[in-house]
Amino acid sequence: YEIISYCRKSPGDETTEDRLWLMQHMVSRLREQSLVDKVFVSHCCKSNQPISERDSNIENEDMETLNKFTDGSMQGILNWPTYIYVL
């Protein structure tokens, strides 16, 4: 089995560079301290936003940067098999 995690960053006043750095830091902590195998992220969404709509309009440039240290966006995890359980 694989341990899969998800993290998101709420909208804020940060620059794009700061937002990506913060996401990278969260992903690193998940991998190092929680020993997750895969991490998917939403770099800018509200908690009440429907999951299926998250990251549907992310800039290609930002996604390229995110892919360097994650396993994809929320749209990527939606394509995984249906036997994933969220705890």
Coordinates of N, CA and C in Angstrom, one line a residue:
Y1 N 0.8 -1.2 0.0 CA 0.0 0.0 0.0 C 0.9 1.2 0.0
E2 N 0.3 2.4 -0.4 CA 1.0 3.6 -0.3 C 0.2 4.6 0.5
I3 N 1.0 5.5 1.2 CA 0.3 6.5 2.0 C 0.3 7.8 1.2
I4 N -0.9 8.2 0.9 CA -1.1 9.4 0.1 C -1.6 10.6 0.9
S5 N -1.0 11.7 0.7 CA -1.4 12.9 1.4 C -1.8 14.0 0.5
Y6 N -2.5 15.0 1.0 CA -3.0 16.2 0.3 C -2.8 17.4 1.2
C7 N -2.3 18.5 0.6 CA -2.2 19.7 1.3 C -2.7 20.8 0.4
R8 N -3.1 21.9 1.0 CA -3.6 23.0 0.2 C -3.2 24.3 0.9
K9 N -3.2 25.4 0.1 CA -2.8 26.7 0.6 C -4.0 27.6 0.3
S10 N -4.5 28.3 1.4 CA -5.7 29.2 1.2 C -5.2 30.4 0.4
P11 N -6.1 31.1 -0.2 CA -5.8 32.4 -0.9 C -5.2 33.4 0.1
G12 N -4.2 34.1 -0.3 CA -3.6 35.1 0.6 C -2.9 36.2 -0.2
D13 N -2.1 37.0 0.5 CA -1.4 38.1 -0.1 C 0.0 37.7 -0.5
E14 N 0.4 36.5 -0.4 CA 1.8 36.1 -0.7 C 2.1 36.2 -2.2
T15 N 3.3 36.4 -2.6 CA 3.7 36.4 -4.0 C 3.7 34.9 -4.4
T16 N 3.7 34.7 -5.7 CA 3.7 33.4 -6.3 C 4.9 32.6 -5.8
E17 N 6.0 33.2 -5.7 CA 7.2 32.6 -5.3 C 7.1 32.2 -3.8
D18 N 6.6 33.0 -3.0 CA 6.4 32.7 -1.6 C 5.4 31.6 -1.4
R19 N 4.3 31.6 -2.1 CA 3.3 30.6 -2.1 C 3.9 29.2 -2.4
L20 N 4.7 29.2 -3.5 CA 5.3 27.9 -3.9 C 6.3 27.4 -2.9
W21 N 7.1 28.3 -2.3 CA 8.1 28.0 -1.3 C 7.3 27.4 -0.1
L22 N 6.2 28.0 0.4 CA 5.5 27.5 1.5 C 4.9 26.1 1.2
M23 N 4.4 25.9 0.0 CA 3.9 24.6 -0.4 C 5.0 23.5 -0.4
Q24 N 6.2 23.9 -0.9 CA 7.3 23.0 -0.9 C 7.7 22.6 0.6
H25 N 7.7 23.6 1.5 CA 8.0 23.3 2.9 C 7.0 22.4 3.5
M26 N 5.7 22.6 3.2 CA 4.6 21.7 3.7 C 4.8 20.2 3.2
V27 N 5.1 20.1 1.9 CA 5.3 18.8 1.3 C 6.5 18.1 1.9
S28 N 7.6 18.9 2.1 CA 8.8 18.3 2.7 C 8.5 17.7 4.1
R29 N 7.8 18.5 4.9 CA 7.4 18.0 6.3 C 6.5 16.8 6.2
L30 N 5.6 16.7 5.3 CA 4.8 15.5 5.2 C 5.6 14.3 4.8
R31 N 6.6 14.5 3.9 CA 7.4 13.3 3.5 C 8.3 12.9 4.6
E32 N 8.9 13.9 5.3 CA 9.9 13.5 6.3 C 9.3 13.1 7.7
Q33 N 8.3 13.8 8.1 CA 7.7 13.5 9.4 C 6.6 12.5 9.4
S34 N 5.8 12.5 8.4 CA 4.6 11.6 8.3 C 4.9 10.4 7.4
L35 N 6.1 10.4 6.7 CA 6.5 9.3 5.9 C 5.5 9.0 4.8
V36 N 4.9 10.0 4.2 CA 3.9 9.7 3.1 C 4.7 9.4 1.9
D37 N 4.1 8.6 1.0 CA 4.7 8.2 -0.3 C 4.4 9.2 -1.4
K38 N 3.2 9.7 -1.4 CA 2.8 10.6 -2.4 C 2.1 11.8 -1.8
V39 N 2.4 13.0 -2.4 CA 1.7 14.2 -1.9 C 1.1 15.0 -3.1
F40 N -0.2 15.3 -3.0 CA -0.9 16.1 -4.0 C -1.2 17.4 -3.3
V41 N -1.2 18.5 -4.1 CA -1.4 19.8 -3.5 C -2.4 20.6 -4.3
S42 N -3.0 21.6 -3.6 CA -3.8 22.7 -4.2 C -3.1 24.0 -3.8
H43 N -2.5 24.7 -4.7 CA -1.7 25.8 -4.3 C -2.5 27.0 -3.9
C44 N -3.8 27.1 -4.3 CA -4.6 28.2 -3.9 C -6.1 27.9 -4.0
C45 N -6.7 27.5 -2.9 CA -8.1 27.2 -2.9 C -8.7 27.4 -1.5
K46 N -10.0 27.6 -1.4 CA -10.6 27.8 -0.1 C -11.1 26.4 0.3
S47 N -11.2 26.2 1.6 CA -11.6 24.9 2.1 C -13.0 24.4 1.7
N48 N -13.9 25.4 1.4 CA -15.2 25.1 1.0 C -15.4 24.9 -0.5
Q49 N -14.3 25.0 -1.2 CA -14.4 24.9 -2.7 C -14.5 23.4 -3.0
P50 N -15.4 23.0 -3.9 CA -15.6 21.6 -4.2 C -14.3 21.0 -4.7
I51 N -14.0 19.8 -4.3 CA -12.7 19.2 -4.6 C -12.5 19.0 -6.1
S52 N -13.6 18.7 -6.8 CA -13.5 18.5 -8.3 C -13.1 19.8 -9.0
E53 N -13.3 21.0 -8.4 CA -13.0 22.3 -9.0 C -11.6 22.8 -8.7
R54 N -11.0 22.2 -7.7 CA -9.7 22.7 -7.2 C -8.6 22.5 -8.3
D55 N -7.8 23.5 -8.5 CA -6.7 23.5 -9.5 C -7.1 23.3 -10.9
S56 N -8.4 23.5 -11.3 CA -8.8 23.3 -12.6 C -8.3 24.4 -13.6
N57 N -7.8 25.5 -13.0 CA -7.3 26.6 -13.8 C -5.9 27.1 -13.4
I58 N -5.1 26.2 -12.9 CA -3.8 26.5 -12.5 C -2.9 26.8 -13.7
E59 N -2.0 27.8 -13.5 CA -1.1 28.2 -14.6 C -0.1 27.1 -14.9
N60 N 0.2 26.9 -16.1 CA 1.2 25.8 -16.5 C 2.5 26.0 -15.8
E61 N 3.0 27.2 -15.8 CA 4.3 27.5 -15.2 C 4.3 27.1 -13.7
D62 N 3.2 27.5 -13.0 CA 3.1 27.1 -11.5 C 3.1 25.6 -11.4
M63 N 2.3 24.9 -12.2 CA 2.2 23.5 -12.1 C 3.6 22.8 -12.4
E64 N 4.3 23.3 -13.4 CA 5.7 22.8 -13.6 C 6.5 22.9 -12.4
T65 N 6.5 24.0 -11.7 CA 7.2 24.1 -10.4 C 6.7 23.2 -9.4
L66 N 5.4 23.1 -9.2 CA 4.8 22.2 -8.2 C 5.2 20.7 -8.5
N67 N 5.3 20.3 -9.7 CA 5.6 18.9 -10.1 C 7.0 18.6 -9.8
K68 N 7.9 19.5 -9.5 CA 9.3 19.2 -9.1 C 9.3 18.6 -7.7
F69 N 8.4 19.0 -6.9 CA 8.4 18.4 -5.5 C 7.1 17.8 -5.0
T70 N 6.2 17.6 -5.9 CA 4.9 16.9 -5.5 C 4.6 15.8 -6.5
D71 N 3.5 15.2 -6.3 CA 3.1 14.1 -7.2 C 1.9 14.6 -8.1
G72 N 1.6 15.9 -7.9 CA 0.6 16.5 -8.8 C -0.4 17.4 -8.0
S73 N -1.4 17.8 -8.7 CA -2.4 18.7 -8.1 C -3.6 17.9 -7.7
M74 N -4.7 18.5 -7.2 CA -5.9 17.8 -6.9 C -6.5 17.2 -8.1
Q75 N -6.4 17.7 -9.3 CA -6.9 17.1 -10.5 C -6.2 15.8 -10.7
G76 N -4.9 15.7 -10.4 CA -4.2 14.4 -10.5 C -4.7 13.3 -9.6
I77 N -5.0 13.7 -8.4 CA -5.5 12.6 -7.4 C -6.9 12.2 -7.8
L78 N -7.6 13.0 -8.5 CA -9.0 12.6 -8.9 C -8.9 11.5 -9.9
N79 N -7.8 11.3 -10.6 CA -7.7 10.3 -11.6 C -7.2 8.9 -11.1
W80 N -6.9 8.9 -9.8 CA -6.5 7.7 -9.1 C -7.6 6.7 -9.0
P81 N -7.3 5.4 -8.8 CA -8.4 4.4 -8.7 C -9.3 4.7 -7.5
T82 N -10.5 4.2 -7.5 CA -11.5 4.5 -6.6 C -11.4 3.8 -5.2
Y83 N -10.4 3.0 -5.0 CA -10.2 2.3 -3.8 C -9.4 3.1 -2.8
I84 N -9.2 4.4 -3.0 CA -8.4 5.3 -2.1 C -9.4 5.7 -1.0
Y85 N -9.0 5.6 0.3 CA -9.8 6.0 1.4 C -9.2 7.2 2.0
V86 N -10.0 8.1 2.4 CA -9.6 9.4 3.0 C -9.9 9.2 4.5
L87 N -8.9 9.4 5.3 CA -9.1 9.3 6.8 C -9.1 10.6 7.4

